[in-house]
Coordinates of C-alpha atoms and ligand atoms in Angstrom, one line a residue:
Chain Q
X1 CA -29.4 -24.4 -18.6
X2 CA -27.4 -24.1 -21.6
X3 CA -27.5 -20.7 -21.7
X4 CA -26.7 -20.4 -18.4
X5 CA -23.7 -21.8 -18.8
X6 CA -22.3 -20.2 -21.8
X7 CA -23.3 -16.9 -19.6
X8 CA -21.1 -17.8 -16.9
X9 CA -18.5 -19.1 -19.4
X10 CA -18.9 -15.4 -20.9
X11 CA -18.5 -14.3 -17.7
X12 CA -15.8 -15.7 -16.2
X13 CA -13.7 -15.0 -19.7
X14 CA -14.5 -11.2 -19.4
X15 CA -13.1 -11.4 -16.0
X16 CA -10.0 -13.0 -16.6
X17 CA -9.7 -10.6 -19.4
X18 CA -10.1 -7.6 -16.9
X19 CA -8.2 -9.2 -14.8
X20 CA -5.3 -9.5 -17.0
X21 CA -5.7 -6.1 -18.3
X22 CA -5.4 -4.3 -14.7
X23 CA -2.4 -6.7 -14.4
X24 CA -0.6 -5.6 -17.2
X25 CA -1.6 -2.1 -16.9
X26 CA -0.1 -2.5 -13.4
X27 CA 3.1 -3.9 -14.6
X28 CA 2.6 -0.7 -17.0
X29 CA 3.4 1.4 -14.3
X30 CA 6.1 -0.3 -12.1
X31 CA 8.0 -0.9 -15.3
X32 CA 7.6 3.2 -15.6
X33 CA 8.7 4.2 -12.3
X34 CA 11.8 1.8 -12.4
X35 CA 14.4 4.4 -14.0
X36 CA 13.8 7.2 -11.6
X37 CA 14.1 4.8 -8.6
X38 CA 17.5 3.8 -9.7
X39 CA 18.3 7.3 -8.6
X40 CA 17.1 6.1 -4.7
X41 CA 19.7 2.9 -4.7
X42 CA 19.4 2.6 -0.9
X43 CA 15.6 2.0 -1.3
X44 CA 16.7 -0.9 -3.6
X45 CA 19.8 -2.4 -1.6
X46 CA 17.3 -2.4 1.5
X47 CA 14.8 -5.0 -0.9
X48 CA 17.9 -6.9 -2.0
X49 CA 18.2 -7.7 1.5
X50 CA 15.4 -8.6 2.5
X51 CA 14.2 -10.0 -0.6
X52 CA 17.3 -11.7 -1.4
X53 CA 19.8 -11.8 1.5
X54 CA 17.2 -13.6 3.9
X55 CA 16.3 -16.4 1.5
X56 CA 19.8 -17.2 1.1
X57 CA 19.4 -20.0 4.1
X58 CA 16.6 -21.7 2.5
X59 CA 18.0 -21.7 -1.2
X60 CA 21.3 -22.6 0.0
X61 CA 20.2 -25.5 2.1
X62 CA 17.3 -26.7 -0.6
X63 CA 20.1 -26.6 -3.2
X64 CA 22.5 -28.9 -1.2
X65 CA 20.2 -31.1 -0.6
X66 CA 18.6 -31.2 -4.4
X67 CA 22.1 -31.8 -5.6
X68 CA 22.6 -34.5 -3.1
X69 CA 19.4 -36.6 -4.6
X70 CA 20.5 -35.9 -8.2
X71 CA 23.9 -37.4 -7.3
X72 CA 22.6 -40.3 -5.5
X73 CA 19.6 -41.2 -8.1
X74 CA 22.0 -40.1 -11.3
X75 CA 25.1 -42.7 -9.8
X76 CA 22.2 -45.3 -9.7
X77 CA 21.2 -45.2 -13.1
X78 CA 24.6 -44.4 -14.9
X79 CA 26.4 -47.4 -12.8
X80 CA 24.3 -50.0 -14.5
X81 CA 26.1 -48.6 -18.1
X82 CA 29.3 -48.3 -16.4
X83 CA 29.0 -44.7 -17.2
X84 CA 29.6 -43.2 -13.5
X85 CA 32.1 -41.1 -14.0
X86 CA 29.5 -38.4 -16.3
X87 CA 28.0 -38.1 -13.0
X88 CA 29.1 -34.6 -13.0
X89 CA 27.4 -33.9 -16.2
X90 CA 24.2 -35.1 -15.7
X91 CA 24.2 -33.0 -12.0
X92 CA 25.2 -30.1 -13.7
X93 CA 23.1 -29.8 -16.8
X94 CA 20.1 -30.8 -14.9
X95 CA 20.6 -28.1 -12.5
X96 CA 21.8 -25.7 -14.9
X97 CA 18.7 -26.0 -17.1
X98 CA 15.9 -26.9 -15.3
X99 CA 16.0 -27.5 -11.2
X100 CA 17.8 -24.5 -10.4
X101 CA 15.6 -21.6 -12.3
X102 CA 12.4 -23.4 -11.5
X103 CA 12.8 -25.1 -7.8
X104 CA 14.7 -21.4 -6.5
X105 CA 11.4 -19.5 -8.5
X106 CA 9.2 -21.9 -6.4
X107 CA 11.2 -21.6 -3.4
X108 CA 10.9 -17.7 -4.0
X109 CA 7.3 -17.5 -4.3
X110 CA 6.9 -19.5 -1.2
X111 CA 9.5 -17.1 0.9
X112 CA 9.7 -14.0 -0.6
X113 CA 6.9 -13.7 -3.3
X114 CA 4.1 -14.4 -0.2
X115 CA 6.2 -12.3 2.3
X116 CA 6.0 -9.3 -0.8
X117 CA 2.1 -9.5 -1.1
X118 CA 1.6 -9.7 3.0
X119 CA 3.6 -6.6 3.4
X120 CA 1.9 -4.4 0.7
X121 CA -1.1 -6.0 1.5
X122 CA -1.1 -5.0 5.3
X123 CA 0.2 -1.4 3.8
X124 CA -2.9 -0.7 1.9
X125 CA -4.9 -2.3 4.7
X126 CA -3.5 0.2 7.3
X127 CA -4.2 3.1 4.8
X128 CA -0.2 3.7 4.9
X129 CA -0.6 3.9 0.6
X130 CA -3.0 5.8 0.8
X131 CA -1.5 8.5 3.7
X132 CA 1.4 8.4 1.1
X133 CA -0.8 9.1 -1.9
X134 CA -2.1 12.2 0.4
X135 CA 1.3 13.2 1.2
X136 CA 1.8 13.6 -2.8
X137 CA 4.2 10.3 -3.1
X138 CA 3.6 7.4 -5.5
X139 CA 3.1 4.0 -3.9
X140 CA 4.3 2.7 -6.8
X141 CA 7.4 4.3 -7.2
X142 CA 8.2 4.5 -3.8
X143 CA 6.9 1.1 -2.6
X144 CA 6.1 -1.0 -5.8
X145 CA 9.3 -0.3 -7.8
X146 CA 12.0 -1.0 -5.5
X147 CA 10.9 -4.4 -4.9
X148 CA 10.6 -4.9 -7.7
X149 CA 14.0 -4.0 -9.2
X150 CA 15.7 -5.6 -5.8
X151 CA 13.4 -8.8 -6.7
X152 CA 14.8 -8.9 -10.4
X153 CA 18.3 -8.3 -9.0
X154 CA 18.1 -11.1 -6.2
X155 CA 16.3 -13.9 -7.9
X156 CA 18.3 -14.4 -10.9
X157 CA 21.3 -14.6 -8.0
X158 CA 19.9 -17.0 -6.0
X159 CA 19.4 -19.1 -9.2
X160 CA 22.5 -18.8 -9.5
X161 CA 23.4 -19.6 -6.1
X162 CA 20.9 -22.6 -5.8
X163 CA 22.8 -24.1 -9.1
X164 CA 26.2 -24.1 -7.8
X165 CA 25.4 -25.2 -4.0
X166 CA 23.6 -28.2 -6.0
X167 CA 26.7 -29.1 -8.0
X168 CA 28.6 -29.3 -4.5
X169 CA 25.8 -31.0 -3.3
X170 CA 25.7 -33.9 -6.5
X171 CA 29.7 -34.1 -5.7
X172 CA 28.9 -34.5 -1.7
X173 CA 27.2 -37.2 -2.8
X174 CA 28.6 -38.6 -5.9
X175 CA 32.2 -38.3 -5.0
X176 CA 32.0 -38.2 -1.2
X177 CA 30.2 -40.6 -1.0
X178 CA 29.7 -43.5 -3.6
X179 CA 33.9 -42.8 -4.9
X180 CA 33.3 -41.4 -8.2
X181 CA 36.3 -40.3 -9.4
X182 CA 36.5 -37.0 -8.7
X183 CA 38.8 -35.7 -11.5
X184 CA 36.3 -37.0 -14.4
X185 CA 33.4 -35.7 -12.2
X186 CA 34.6 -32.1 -12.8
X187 CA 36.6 -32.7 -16.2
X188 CA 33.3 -34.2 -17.8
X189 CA 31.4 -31.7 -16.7
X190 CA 33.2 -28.9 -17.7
X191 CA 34.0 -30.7 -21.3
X192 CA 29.7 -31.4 -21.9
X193 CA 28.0 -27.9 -20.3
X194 CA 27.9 -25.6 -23.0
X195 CA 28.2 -21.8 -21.7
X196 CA 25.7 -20.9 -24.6
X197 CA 23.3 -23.8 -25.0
X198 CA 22.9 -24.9 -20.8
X199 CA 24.2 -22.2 -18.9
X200 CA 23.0 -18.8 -20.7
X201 CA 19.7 -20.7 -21.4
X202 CA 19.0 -21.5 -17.5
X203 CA 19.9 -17.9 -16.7
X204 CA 17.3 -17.0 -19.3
X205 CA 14.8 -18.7 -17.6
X206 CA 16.1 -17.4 -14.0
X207 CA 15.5 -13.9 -15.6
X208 CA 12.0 -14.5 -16.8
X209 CA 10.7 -16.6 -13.7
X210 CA 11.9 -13.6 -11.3
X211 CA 9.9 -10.8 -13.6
X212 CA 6.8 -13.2 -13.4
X213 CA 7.2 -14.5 -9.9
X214 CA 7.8 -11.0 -8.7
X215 CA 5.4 -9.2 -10.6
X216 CA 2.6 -11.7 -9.6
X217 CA 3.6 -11.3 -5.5
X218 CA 3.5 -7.3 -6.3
X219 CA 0.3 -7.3 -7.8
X220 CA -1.7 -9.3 -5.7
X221 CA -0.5 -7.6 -3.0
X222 CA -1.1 -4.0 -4.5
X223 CA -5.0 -5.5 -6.0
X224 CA -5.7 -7.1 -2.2
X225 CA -9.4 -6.4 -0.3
X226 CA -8.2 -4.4 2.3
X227 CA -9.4 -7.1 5.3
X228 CA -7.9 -10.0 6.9
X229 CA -8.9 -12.2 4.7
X230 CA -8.4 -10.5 1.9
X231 CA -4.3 -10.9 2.5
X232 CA -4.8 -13.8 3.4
X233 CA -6.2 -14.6 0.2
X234 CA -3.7 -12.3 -1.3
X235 CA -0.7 -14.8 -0.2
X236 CA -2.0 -17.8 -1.2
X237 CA -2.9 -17.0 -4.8
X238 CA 0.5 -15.7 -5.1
X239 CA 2.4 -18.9 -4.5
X240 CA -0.3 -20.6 -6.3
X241 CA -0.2 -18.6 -9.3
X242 CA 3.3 -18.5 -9.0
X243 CA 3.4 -22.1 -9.5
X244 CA 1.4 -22.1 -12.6
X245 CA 3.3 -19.8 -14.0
X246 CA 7.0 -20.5 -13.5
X247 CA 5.9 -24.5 -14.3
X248 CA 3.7 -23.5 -17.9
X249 CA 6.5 -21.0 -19.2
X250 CA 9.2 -23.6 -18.2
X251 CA 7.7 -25.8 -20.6
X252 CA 7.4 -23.4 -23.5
X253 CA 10.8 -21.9 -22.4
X254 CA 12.3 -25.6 -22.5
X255 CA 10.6 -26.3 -25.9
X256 CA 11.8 -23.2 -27.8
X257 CA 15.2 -23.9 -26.2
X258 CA 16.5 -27.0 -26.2
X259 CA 13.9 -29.0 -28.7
Chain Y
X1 CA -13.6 37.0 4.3
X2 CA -10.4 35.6 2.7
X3 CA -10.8 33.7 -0.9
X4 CA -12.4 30.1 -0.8
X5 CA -9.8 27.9 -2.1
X6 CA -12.0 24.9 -1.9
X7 CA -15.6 25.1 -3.5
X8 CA -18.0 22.0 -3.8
X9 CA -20.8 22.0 -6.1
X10 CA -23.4 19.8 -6.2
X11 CA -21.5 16.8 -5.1
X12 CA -23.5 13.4 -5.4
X13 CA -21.5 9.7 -4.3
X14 CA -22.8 6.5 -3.8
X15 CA -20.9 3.3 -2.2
X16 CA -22.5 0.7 -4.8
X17 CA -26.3 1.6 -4.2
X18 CA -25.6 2.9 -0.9
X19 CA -26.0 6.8 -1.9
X20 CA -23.2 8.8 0.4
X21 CA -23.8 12.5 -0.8
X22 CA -26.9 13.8 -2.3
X23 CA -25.9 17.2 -4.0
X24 CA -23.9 18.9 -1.3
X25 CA -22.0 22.1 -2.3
X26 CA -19.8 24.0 0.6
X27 CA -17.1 26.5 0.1
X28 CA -13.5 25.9 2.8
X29 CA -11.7 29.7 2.9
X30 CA -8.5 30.5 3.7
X31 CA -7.2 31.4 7.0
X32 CA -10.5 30.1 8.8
X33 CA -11.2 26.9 10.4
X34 CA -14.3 25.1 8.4
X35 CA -15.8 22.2 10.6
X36 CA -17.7 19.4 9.4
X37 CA -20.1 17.5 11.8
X38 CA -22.3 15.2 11.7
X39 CA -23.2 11.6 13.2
X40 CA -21.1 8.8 12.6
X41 CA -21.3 7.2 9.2
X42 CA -22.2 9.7 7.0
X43 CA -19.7 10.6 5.3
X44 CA -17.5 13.1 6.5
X45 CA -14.3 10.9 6.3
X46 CA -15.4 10.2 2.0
X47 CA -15.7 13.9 2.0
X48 CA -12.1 14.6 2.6
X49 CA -10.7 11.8 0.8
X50 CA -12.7 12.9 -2.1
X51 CA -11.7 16.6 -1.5
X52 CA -8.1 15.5 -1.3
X53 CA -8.6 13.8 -4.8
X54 CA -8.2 9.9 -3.4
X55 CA -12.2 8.9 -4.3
X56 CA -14.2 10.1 -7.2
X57 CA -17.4 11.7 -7.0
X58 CA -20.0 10.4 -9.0
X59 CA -21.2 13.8 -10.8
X60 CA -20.8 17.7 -9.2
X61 CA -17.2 19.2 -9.2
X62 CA -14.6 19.8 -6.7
X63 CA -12.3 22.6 -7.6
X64 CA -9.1 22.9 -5.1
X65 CA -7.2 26.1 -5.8
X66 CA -9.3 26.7 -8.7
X67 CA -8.5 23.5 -10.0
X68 CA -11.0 20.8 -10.5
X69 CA -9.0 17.7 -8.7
X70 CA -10.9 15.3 -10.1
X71 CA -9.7 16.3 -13.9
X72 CA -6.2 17.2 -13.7
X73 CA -2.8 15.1 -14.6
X74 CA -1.0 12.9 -12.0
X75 CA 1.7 15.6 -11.5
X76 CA -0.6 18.5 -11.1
X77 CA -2.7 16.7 -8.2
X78 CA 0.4 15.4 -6.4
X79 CA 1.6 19.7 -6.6
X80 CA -2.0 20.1 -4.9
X81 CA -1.4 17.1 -2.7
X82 CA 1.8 19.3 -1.3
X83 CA -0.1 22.0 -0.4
X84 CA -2.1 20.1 1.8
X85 CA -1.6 18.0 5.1
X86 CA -4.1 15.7 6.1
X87 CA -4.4 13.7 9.2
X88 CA -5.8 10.3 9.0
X89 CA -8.2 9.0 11.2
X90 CA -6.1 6.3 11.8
X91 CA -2.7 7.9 11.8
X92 CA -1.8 6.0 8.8
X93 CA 2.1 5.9 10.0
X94 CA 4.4 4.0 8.0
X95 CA 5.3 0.9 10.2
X96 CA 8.5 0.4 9.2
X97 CA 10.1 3.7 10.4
X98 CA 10.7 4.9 13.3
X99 CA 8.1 8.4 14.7
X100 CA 11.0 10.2 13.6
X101 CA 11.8 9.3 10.2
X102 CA 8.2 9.4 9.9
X103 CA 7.5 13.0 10.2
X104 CA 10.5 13.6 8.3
X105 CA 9.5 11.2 5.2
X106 CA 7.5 13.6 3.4
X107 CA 10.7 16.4 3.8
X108 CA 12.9 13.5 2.4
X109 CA 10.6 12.7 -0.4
X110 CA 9.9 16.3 -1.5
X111 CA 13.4 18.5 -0.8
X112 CA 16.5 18.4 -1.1
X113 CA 17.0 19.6 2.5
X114 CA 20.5 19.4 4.6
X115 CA 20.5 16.2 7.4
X116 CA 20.7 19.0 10.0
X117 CA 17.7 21.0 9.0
X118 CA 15.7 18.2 8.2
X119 CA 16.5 16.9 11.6
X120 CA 15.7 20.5 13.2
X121 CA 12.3 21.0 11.3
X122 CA 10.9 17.4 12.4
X123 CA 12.1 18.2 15.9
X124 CA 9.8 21.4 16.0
X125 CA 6.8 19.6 14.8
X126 CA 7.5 16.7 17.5
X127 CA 7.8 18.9 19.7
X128 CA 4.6 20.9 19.4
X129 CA 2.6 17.9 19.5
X130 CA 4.8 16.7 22.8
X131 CA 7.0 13.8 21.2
X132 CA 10.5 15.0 20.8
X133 CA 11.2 12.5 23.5
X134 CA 9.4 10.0 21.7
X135 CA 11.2 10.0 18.3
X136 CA 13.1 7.0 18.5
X137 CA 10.5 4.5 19.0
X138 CA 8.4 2.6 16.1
X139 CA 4.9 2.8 15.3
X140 CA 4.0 0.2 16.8
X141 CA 5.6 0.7 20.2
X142 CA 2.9 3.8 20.6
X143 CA -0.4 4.2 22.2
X144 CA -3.4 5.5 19.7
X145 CA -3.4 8.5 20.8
X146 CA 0.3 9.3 20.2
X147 CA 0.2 7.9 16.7
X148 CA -2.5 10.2 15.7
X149 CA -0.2 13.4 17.5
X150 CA 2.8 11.9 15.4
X151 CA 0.5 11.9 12.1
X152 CA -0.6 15.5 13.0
X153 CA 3.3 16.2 13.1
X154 CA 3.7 14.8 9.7
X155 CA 0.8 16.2 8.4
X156 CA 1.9 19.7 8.9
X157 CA 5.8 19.1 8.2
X158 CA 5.5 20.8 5.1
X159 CA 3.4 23.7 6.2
X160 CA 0.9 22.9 3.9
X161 CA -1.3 25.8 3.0
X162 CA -4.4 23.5 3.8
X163 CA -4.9 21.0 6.4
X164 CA -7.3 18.6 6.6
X165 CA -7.7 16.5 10.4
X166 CA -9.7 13.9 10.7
X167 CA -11.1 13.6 14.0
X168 CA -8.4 14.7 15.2
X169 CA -9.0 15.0 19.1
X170 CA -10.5 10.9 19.7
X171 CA -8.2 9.2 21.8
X172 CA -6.8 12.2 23.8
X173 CA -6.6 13.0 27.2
X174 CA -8.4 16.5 28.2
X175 CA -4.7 18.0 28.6
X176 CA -3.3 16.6 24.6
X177 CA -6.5 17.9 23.8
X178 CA -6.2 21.4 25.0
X179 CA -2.4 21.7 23.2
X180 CA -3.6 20.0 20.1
X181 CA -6.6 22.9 19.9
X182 CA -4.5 25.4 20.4
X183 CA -2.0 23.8 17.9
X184 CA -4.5 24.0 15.3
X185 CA -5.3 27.2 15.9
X186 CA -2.0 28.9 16.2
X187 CA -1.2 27.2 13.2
X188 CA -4.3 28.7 11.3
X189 CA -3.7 32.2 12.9
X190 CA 0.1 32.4 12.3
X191 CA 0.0 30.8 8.8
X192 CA -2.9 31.5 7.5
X193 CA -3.9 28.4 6.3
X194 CA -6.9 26.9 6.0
X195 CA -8.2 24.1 8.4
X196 CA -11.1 21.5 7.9
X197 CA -11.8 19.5 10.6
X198 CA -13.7 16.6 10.7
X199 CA -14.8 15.9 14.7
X200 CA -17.6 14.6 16.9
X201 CA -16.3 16.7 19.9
X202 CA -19.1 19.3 20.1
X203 CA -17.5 21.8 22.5
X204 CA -13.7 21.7 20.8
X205 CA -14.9 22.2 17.4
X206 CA -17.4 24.7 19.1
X207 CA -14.6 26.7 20.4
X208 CA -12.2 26.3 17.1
X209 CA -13.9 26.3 14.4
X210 CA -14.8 29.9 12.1
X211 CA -17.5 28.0 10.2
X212 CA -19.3 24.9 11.0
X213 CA -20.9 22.5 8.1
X214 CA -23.5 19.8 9.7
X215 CA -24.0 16.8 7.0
X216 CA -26.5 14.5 7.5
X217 CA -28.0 11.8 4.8
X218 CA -26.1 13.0 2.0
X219 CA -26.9 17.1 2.7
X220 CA -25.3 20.1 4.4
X221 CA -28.3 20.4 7.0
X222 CA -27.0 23.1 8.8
X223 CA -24.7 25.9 8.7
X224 CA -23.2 28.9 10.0
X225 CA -21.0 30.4 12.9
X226 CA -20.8 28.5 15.6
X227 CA -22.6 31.0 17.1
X228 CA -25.8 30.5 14.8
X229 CA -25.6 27.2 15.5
X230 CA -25.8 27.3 19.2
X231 CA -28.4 29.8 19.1
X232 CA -30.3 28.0 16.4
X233 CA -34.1 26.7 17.0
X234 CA -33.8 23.4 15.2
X235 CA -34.4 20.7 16.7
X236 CA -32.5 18.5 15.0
X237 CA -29.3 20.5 15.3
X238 CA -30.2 20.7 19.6
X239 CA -30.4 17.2 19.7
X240 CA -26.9 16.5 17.7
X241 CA -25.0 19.4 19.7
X242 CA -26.2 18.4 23.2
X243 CA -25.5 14.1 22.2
X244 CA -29.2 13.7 23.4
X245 CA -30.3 10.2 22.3
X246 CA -33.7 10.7 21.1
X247 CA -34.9 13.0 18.4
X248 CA -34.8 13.4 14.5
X249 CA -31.3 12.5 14.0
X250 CA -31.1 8.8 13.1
X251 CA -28.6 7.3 15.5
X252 CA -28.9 3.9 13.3
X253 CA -27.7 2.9 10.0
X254 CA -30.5 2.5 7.9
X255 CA -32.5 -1.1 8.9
X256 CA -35.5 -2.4 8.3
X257 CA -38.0 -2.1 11.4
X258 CA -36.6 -3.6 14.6
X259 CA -38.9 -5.9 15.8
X260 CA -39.9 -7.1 11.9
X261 CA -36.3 -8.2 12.2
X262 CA -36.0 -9.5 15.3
X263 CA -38.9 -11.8 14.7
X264 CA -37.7 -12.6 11.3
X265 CA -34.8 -14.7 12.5
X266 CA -37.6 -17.3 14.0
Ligands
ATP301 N1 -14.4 1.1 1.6 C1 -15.7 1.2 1.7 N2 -16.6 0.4 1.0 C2 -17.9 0.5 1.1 N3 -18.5 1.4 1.9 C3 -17.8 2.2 2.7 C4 -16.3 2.2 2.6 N4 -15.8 3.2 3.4 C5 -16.9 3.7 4.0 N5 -18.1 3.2 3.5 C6 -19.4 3.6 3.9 O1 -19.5 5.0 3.6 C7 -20.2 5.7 4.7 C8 -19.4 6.9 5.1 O2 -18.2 6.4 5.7 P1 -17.2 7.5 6.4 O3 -16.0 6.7 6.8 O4 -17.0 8.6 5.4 O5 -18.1 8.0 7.6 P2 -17.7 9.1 8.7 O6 -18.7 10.2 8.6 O7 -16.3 9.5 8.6 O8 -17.9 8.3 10.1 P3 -17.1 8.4 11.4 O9 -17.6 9.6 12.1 O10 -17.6 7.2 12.2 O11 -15.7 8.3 11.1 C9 -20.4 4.6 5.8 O12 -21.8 4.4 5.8 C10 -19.7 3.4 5.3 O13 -20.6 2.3 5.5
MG302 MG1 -14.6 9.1 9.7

């Protein structure tokens, strides 16, 4: 009994180890390919777009929408302490720092990062890496590494993006709506977010969510069972995992930054 | 007989405990058509993707030009992989190109060749395998039977000095058929190269083929002209080339005994 279950505890830790291990030796390789397919930049404006430019809708409208509830929720609180008019801060740096790199890396995994491991999944399905492999070119230069350069390039945007829609969004709502004054709104806000401390910082975490989120959507696409059911699997441990991961590292990220 | 640029020695591959090839050796020449045959299942598909580098064998060694694939550097198997074509069994296009662009992917990838010759090279393979007309539709607009001619088009693009076609005549009508036999063996008369073709159709691959390898339960059980083989007195080898149903070849996977399993389930 005991035994037993330190053997599957073994187990299942030798597993995760290998499993960690292909992963990195996978990541390996894409990050080896990347310089050469900057010479292809066509291969890597066509992932921009379809990576990036199609889940502008959805980060767009999520981040209007985000920014809406901080302004209405933030004006509730503040108003008690007469302090209303820092609206426009507290929208900002909780945008800035934390909902805009970590809703748009959770938006991503759900639009982009499952549509990434369907696709590469259904190519190695449908032999098409493999017929490539035969015809002497490298899946994962030709396939792997422009994804993932256009998913490094477009997430960190779309962070971006997200995070300023959601300040227009908080002011929607906050001066549109409840009459904050609008010229404290912005003049606070620009006075109390620090370019260094709030706004580099959030891009930071932008940066590392997209390598993570992208390189978790590539791989589990790449590793898939070749089936039905095995892409199927393949998209739904990417979002999960994706979760995990952009939602554990925020934490440390947040510690070592702003503690 | 020309130089054998493909030799096999003593090849041995198992799928987990299910044991593929038991020791089979074969030599593929230049300038000749090599068949393989054999009933469905036993290999002849892993044959060619291990030939071609893509599976491992277990023990024996595989030397392609003189090279043994299985032990050489990434860049030395992809200059192999150039020199030879191979036809999937399932086409294997790329979905998100169009027939044209995909019989001119592997120009793109591997030249540095001007729009207009790229454009007149991929219009002479379309056109031997009768899809010129058909170059602007996707993958997924065409029948089976016209994806597999595209992938034969893309397979030879390059004018590999080997080509490898798996089955390539399922799925055609007796006139595509006819052109795509002759296509393969213009293109191993006027080229030179050497052709191994995986098929179950006994008369095409009769009529083709320079050299005939029958594989069955992991061995080469037969070989020869296709001559020797028509003329030969085994049985087994009668009953595969003539698709009669009863006789030595096992037409099932192996199973435990039918009605043992059939009453099993009560
Ligand atoms: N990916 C795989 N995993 C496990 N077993 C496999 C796999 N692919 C093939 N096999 C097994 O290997 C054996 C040989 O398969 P292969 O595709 O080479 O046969 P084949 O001779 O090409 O048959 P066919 O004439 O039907 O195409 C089969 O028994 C099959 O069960
Ligand atoms: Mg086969």
């Amino acid at each position: 009994m005991v035994t037993a279950t330190i053997q599957n505890l073994g187990h299942w830790t030798l597993s995760l180890f290998e499993r960690m291990g292909r992963a990195s030796i996978f990541f390996v390789r894409v990050l080896a390919a990347v310089p050469s397919t900057f010479t292809r930049p066509r291969l890597i404006i066509k992932e921009i777009y379809s990576i990036g430019v199609l889940s502008l809708t959805l980060i767009i409208v999520s981040g209007f929408f985000v920014g809406m509830v901080l302004g209405l929720q933030g004006y509730v609180t503040l108003v008690d302490f007469g302090a209303e008019e820092s609206l426009g801060v507290v929208v900002a740096i909780t945008l800035v720092r934390e909902l805009g790199p970590v809703v748009t890396a959770l938006l991503f995994a759900g639009r982009a990062g499952s549509a990434l491991a369907a696709e590469i999944g259904l190519m190695k399905t449908t032999e098409q890496l493999s017929s490539m492999e035969m015809m002497a070119v490298d899946p994962i230069k030709r396939v792997i590494a422009p994804r993932f350069i256009g998913g490094i390039i477009s997430m960190p945007l779309l962070t971006i993006i997200f995070t300023a829609v959601g300040i227009l969004g908080g002011r929607f709502a906050g001066v549109g709506l409840l009459g904050v004054d609008e010229g404290s709104f912005w003049s606070q806000m620009q006075a109390n977010v620090d370019l260094v401390d709030d706004v580099a910082n959030g891009m930071i975490k932008g940066v590392v969510f997209a390598v993570v989120c992208v390189w978790i959507a590539l791989y589990k696409g790449y590793e898939a069972t070749p089936t039905a059911e095995g892409i199927s699997l393949a998209t739904t441990q990417t979002v999960v995992n994706s979760a995990f991961a952009v939602l554990g590292l925020d934490f440390i990220l947040t510690a070592l930054m702003f503690v | 007989m020309m130089e054998s640029i493909i030799q096999i020695r003593e090849l041995h591959f198992a799928r987990g405990t299910h044991k593929i090839f038991n020791g089979i050796s074969l030599d593929i020449h230049a300038g000749q058509v090599t068949a393989f045959m054999g009933p469905s299942g036993t290999g002849k598909t892993t044959l060619l993707k291990i030939i071609g580098g893509q599976l491992r064998p277990d023990k024996g060694n595989v030397q392609v030009y003189g090279k043994d694939i299985h032990h050489v550097s990434q860049n030395e198997l992809y200059d192999l992989r150039k020199r030879m074509g191979m036809l999937f069994q399932s086409g294997a296009l790329l979905t998100d190109i169009n027939v044209f662009e995909n019989v001119a992917f592997p120009l793109r990838e591997h030249t540095r060749l001007p729009e207009q010759i790229i454009r007149d090279l991929v219009l002479i393979k379309l056109e031997a395998v009768g899809l010129r007309g058909a170059r602007r539709l996707m993958p997924s607009e065409l029948s089976g039977g016209m994806a597999r001619r595209v992938a034969l088009a893309r397979a030879i693009v390059l004018d590999p000095s080997m080509i490898m076609y798996d089955e390539p005549f399922t799925g055609l009508d007796p006139i595509t058929k006819g052109t795509i036999v002759t296509l393969i063996k213009e293109l191993n008369e006027t080229l030179g190269i050497a052709s191994v073709i995986v098929s179950h159709d006994v008369n095409e691959t009769m009529s083709i083929a320079d050299y005939i390898y029958v594989i069955s339960d992991g061995q080469v059980v037969e070989s020869g002209t296709p001559e020797n083989l028509g003329s030969s007195s085994s049985p087994w080898l009668q009953q595969f080339l003539q698709g009669l149903p009863d006789g030595p070849v096992p037409f099932h996977y192996p199973a435990e005994n039918y009605r043992d399993d059939l009453l099993a389930g009560r």
